[in-house]
Coordinates of C-alpha atoms in Angstrom, one line a residue:
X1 CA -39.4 34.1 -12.9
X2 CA -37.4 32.5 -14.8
X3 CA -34.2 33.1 -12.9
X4 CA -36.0 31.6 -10.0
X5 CA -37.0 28.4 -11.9
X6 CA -33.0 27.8 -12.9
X7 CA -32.3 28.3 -9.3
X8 CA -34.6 25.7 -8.0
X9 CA -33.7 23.6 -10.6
X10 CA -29.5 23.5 -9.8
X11 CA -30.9 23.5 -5.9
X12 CA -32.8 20.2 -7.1
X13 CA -29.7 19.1 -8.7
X14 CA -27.0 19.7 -6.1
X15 CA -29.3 18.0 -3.3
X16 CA -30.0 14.6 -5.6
X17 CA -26.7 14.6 -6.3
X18 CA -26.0 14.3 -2.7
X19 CA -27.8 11.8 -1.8
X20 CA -26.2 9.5 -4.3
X21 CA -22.8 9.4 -3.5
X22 CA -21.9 6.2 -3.4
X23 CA -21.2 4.7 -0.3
X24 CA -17.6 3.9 0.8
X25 CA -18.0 -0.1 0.7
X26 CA -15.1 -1.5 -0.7
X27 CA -16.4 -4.1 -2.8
X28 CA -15.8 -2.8 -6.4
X29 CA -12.8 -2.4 -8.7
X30 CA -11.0 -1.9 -11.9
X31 CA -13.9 -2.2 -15.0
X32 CA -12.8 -3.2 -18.4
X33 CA -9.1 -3.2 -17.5
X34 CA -6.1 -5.3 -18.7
X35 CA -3.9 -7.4 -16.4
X36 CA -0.8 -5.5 -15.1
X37 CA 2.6 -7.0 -14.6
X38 CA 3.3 -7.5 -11.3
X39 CA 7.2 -7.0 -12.0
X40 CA 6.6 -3.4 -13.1
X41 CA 4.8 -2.5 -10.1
X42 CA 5.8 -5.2 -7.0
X43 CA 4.4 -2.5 -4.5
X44 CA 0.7 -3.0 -5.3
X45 CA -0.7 -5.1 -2.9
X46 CA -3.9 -6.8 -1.4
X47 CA -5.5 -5.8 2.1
X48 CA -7.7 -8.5 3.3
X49 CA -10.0 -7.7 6.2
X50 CA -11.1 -11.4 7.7
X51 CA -13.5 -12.3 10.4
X52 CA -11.7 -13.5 13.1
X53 CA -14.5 -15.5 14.2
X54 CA -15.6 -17.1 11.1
X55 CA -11.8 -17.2 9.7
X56 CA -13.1 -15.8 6.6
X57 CA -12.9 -12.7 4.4
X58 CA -14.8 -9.7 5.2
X59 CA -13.7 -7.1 2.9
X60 CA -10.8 -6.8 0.6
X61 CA -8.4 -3.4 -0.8
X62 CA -5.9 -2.5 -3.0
X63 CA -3.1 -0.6 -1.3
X64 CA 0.9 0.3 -2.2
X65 CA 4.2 -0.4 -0.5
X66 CA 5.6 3.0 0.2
X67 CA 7.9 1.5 2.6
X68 CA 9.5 -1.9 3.2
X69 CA 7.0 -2.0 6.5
X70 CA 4.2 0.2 5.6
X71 CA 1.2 0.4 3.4
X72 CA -0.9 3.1 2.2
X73 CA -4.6 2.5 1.5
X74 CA -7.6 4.1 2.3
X75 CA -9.2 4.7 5.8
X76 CA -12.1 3.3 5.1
X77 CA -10.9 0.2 4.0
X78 CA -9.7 -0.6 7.7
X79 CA -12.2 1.7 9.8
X80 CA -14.5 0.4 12.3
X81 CA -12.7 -3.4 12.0
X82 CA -12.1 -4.3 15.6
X83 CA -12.8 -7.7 16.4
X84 CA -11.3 -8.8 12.8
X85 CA -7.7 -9.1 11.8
X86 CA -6.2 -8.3 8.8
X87 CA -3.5 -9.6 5.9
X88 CA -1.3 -8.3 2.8
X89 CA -0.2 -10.1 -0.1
X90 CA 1.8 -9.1 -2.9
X91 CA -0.4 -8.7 -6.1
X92 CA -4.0 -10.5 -5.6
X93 CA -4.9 -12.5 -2.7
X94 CA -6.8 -15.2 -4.4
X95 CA -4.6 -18.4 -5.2
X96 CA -1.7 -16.5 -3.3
X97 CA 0.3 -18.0 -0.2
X98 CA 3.0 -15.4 0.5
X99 CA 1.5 -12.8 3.1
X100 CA 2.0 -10.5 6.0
X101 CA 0.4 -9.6 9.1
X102 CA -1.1 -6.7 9.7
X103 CA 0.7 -5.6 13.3
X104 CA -0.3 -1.5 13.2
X105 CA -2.9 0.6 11.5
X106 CA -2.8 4.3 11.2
X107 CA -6.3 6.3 10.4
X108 CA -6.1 10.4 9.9
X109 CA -7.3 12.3 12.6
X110 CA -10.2 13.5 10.1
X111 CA -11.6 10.7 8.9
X112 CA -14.5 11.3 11.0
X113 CA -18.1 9.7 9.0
X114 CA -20.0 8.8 11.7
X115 CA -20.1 12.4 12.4
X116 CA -19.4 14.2 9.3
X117 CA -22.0 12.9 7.1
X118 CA -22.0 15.3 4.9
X119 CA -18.6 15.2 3.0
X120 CA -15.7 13.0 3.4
X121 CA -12.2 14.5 4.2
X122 CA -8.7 12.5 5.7
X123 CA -9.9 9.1 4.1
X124 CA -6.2 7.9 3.9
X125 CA -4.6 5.0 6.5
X126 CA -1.5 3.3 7.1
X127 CA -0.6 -0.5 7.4
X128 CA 2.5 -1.6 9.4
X129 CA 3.2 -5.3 8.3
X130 CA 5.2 -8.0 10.4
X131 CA 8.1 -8.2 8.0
X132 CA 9.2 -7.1 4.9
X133 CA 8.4 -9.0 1.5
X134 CA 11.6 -11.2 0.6
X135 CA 10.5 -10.5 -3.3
X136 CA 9.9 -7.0 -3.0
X137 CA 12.9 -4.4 -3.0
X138 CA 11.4 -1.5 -4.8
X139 CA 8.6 0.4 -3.2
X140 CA 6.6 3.7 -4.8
X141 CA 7.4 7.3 -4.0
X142 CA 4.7 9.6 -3.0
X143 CA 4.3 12.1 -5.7
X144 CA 2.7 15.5 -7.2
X145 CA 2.1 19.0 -6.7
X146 CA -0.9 21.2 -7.0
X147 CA 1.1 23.4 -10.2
X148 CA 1.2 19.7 -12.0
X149 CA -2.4 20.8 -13.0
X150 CA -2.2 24.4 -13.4
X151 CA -4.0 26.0 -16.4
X152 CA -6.0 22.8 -16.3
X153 CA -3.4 20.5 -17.1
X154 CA -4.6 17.0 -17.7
X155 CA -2.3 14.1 -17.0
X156 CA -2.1 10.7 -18.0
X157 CA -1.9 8.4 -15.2
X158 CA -2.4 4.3 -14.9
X159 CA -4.8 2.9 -11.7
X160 CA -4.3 -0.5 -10.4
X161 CA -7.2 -2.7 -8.7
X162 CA -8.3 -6.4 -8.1
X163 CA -11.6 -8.1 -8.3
X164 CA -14.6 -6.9 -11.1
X165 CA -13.6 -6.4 -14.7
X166 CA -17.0 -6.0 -16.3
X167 CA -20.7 -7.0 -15.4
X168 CA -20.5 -10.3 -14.6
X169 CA -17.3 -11.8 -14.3
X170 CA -14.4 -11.2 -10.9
X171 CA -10.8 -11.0 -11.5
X172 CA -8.1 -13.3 -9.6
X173 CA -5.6 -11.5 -11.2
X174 CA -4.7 -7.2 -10.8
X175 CA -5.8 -5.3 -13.6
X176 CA -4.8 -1.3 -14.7
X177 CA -6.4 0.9 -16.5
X178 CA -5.4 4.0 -18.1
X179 CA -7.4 7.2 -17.0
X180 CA -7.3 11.1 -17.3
X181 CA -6.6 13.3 -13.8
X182 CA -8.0 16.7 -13.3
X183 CA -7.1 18.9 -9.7
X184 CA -8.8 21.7 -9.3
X185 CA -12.3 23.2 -7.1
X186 CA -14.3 22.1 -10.0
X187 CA -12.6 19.6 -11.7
X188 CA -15.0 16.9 -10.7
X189 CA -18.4 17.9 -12.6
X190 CA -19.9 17.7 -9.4
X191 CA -17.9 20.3 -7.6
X192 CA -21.4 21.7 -5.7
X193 CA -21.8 18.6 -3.8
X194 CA -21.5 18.7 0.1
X195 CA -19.5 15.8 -0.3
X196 CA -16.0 18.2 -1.6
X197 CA -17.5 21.2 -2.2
X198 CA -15.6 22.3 1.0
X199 CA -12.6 19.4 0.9
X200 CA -12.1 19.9 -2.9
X201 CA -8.2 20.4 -2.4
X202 CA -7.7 16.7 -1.2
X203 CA -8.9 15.1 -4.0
X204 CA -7.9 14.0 -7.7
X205 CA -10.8 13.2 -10.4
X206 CA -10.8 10.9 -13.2
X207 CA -12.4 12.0 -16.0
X208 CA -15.7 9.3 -16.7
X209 CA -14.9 7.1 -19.4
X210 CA -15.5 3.5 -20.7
X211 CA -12.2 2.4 -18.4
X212 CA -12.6 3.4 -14.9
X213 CA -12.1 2.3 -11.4
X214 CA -15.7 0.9 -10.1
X215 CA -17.6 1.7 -6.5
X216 CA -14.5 2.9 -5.2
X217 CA -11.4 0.3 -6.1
X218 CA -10.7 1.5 -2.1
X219 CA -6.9 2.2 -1.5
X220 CA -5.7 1.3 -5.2
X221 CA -3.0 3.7 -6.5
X222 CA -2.9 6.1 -8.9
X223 CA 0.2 6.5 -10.7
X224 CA 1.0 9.7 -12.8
X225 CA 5.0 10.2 -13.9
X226 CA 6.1 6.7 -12.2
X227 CA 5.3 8.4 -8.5
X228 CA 2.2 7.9 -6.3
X229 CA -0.2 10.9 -6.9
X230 CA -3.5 9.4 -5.6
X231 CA -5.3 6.6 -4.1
X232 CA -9.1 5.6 -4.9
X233 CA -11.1 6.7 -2.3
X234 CA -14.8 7.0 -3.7
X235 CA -17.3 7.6 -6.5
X236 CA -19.7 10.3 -7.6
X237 CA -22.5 9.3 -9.0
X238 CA -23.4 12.8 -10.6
X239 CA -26.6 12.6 -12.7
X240 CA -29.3 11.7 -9.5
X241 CA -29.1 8.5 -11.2
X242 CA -31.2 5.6 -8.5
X243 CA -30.1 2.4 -8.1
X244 CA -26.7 0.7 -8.1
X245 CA -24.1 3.0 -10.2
X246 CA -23.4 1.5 -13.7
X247 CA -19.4 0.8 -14.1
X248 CA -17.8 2.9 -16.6
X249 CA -21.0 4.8 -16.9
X250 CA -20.2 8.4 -18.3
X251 CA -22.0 9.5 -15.2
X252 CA -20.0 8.2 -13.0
X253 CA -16.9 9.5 -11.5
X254 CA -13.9 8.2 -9.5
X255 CA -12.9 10.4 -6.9
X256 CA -8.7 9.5 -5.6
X257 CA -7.3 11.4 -2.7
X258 CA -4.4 13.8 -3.2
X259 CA -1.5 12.4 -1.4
X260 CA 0.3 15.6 -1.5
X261 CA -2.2 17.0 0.9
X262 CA -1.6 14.6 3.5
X263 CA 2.4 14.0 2.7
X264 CA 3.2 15.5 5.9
X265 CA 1.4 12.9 8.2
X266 CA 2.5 10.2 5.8
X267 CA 6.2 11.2 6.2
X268 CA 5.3 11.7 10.5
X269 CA 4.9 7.9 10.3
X270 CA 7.6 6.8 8.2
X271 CA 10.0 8.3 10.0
X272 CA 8.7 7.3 13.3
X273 CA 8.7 3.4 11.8
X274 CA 12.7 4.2 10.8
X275 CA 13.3 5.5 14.0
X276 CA 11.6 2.5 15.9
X277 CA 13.2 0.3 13.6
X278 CA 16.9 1.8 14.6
X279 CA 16.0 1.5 18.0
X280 CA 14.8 -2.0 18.2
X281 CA 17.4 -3.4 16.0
X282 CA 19.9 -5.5 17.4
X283 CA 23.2 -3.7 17.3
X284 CA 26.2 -5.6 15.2
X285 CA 28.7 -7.7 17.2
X286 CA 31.6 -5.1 17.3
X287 CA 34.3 -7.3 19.4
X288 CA 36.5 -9.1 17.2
X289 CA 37.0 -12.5 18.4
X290 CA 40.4 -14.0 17.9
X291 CA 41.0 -17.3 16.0
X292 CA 42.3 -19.9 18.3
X293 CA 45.7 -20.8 17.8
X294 CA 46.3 -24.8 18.5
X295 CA 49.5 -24.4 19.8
X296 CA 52.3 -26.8 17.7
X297 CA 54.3 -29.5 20.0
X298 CA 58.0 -29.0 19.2
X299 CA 60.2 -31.6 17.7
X300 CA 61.8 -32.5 21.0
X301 CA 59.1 -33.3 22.9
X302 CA 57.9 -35.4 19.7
X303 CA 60.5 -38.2 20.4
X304 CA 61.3 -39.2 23.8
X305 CA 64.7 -42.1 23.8
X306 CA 63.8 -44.6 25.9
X307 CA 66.5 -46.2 28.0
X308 CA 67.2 -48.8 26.2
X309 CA 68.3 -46.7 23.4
X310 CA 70.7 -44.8 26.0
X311 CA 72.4 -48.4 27.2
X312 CA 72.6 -49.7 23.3
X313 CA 74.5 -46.6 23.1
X314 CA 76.4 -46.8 26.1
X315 CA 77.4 -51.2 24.7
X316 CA 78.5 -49.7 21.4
X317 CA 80.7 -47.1 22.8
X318 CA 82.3 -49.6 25.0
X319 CA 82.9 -52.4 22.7
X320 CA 84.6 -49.6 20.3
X321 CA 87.2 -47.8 22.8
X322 CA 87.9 -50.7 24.1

């Protein structure tokens, strides 16, 4: 009997649980951080989805320059978005002139939520921007292995975001925080849920804490021994709690996907950019023009006598011989 009643009571659990993920709305970010310097990391950017219609914002991301044309976010930052248009800047988007186009987007073939309700796998897309950044010349490595966590490992790793910073206030500036990363099928405490119980090996957790990414900080890096190891995808809320999840609650977890399960396809469409790129470029002017030479006029055909110098000549020689 009383077997039965723990059962039933985990079964309770697990399907609470469930039902309060949080959904994948990218309107929250970094909680109790501390502004980052944009010098040390120039890759992080801004994705603003605007309206096209209204010409005004619709949704905004956090995503990193792994490439001097190509940005890596999340998929559900730039899902479903037809009909709106979409821009980068370097660092936050608020106060901030200097942006690109978006000209290309790239969502993985599994990113599927309108029919896999249940759990969330592939949430990871590419932006291809008009032209490079004249400011930016040092863009993030994708990073990390599965054995970087073995025996439980724990690293240390830094997560940037833009907007919210506590309860009532909204950032203009980027802000980082300072966070613990577990990998591992039940290194989020709520490893049961539908939502990775069966895509468990694409994702990194933080461990809860006062400082953590908030509602998702969509498409923000994660940065663990200088490389990119993750990017914020979503949050657990793991305690049944109702209601809007609490910021830096203990019961609340960030969940960052593992770019080293999707390096492949990331690597697919940086070399297919590089290759475009080579092919599209206009090839160097190879013929060597030759400097025009102004031909010199030579000393004789400088001075012409004029006949009067040849019959003062011809007086003189007269006068004298005779």
């Amino acid at each position: 009997m009383r077997i039965a009643l723990i059962i039933l009571l985990l079964t309770i659990k697990a399907s609470t649980f469930d039902l309060n993920v949080t959904k994948q709305i990218p309107n929250g970010l970094i909680y109790n951080g501390e502004i980052y310097n944009v010098e040390n990391y120039p890759y992080v950017v801004s994705v603003v989805v605007w309206y096209a219609r209204y010409n005004s914002p619709q949704r905004t991301c956090a995503g990193s320059l792994i490439h001097e044309l190509l940005v890596l976010t999340t998929a559900n930052c730039v899902y479903k978005t037809d009909g709106f248009y979409y821009k980068v800047y370097q660092g936050s988007w608020i106060h901030n002139s200097l942006s690109r186009w978006v000209v290309k987007k790239f969502i993985h073939e599994d990113y599927d939520p309108d029919n896999n309700k249940d759990f969330i796998s592939g949430d990871v897309g590419i932006l291809k921007i008009n032209k490079p950044f004249p400011t930016v010349k040092k863009y993030i490595n994708i990073g990390g292995f599965p054995d970087d966590f073995a025996g439980g490992n724990v690293l240390d790793c830094i997560v940037i975001g833009f907007g919210l910073i506590n309860e009532h206030t909204k950032g203009t500036e980027g802000f980082m925080n300072h966070v613990k990363v577990k990998y591992g099928e039940k290194a989020c405490r709520g490893y049961y849920s539908k939502a990775i119980r069966y895509t468990w090996q694409q994702y990194l957790c933080t461990i809860p804490g006062h400082s953590a990414t908030c509602q998702g900080d969509n498409g923000g890096p994660m940065i663990c021994n200088g490389q990119l190891y993750g990017i914020c995808s979503f949050s657990l809320n793991f305690n049944g709690e109702k209601g809007k999840p609490i910021c830096g609650s203990e019961n609340l977890q960030t969940v960052h996907i593992f770019v080293f399960y999707f390096r492949n396809w990331i690597n697919d469409i940086i070399q297919s950019i590089e290759l475009e790129y080579v092919t599209t470029k206009k090839p160097p002017d190879t013929k060597k023009k030759r400097p025009k030479i102004k031909k010199r006029k030579s000393a004789g055909k400088l001075i012409k006598p004029h006949i009067i110098l040849y019959m003062i000549s011809a007086l003189l020689f007269y006068h004298i011989v005779l």
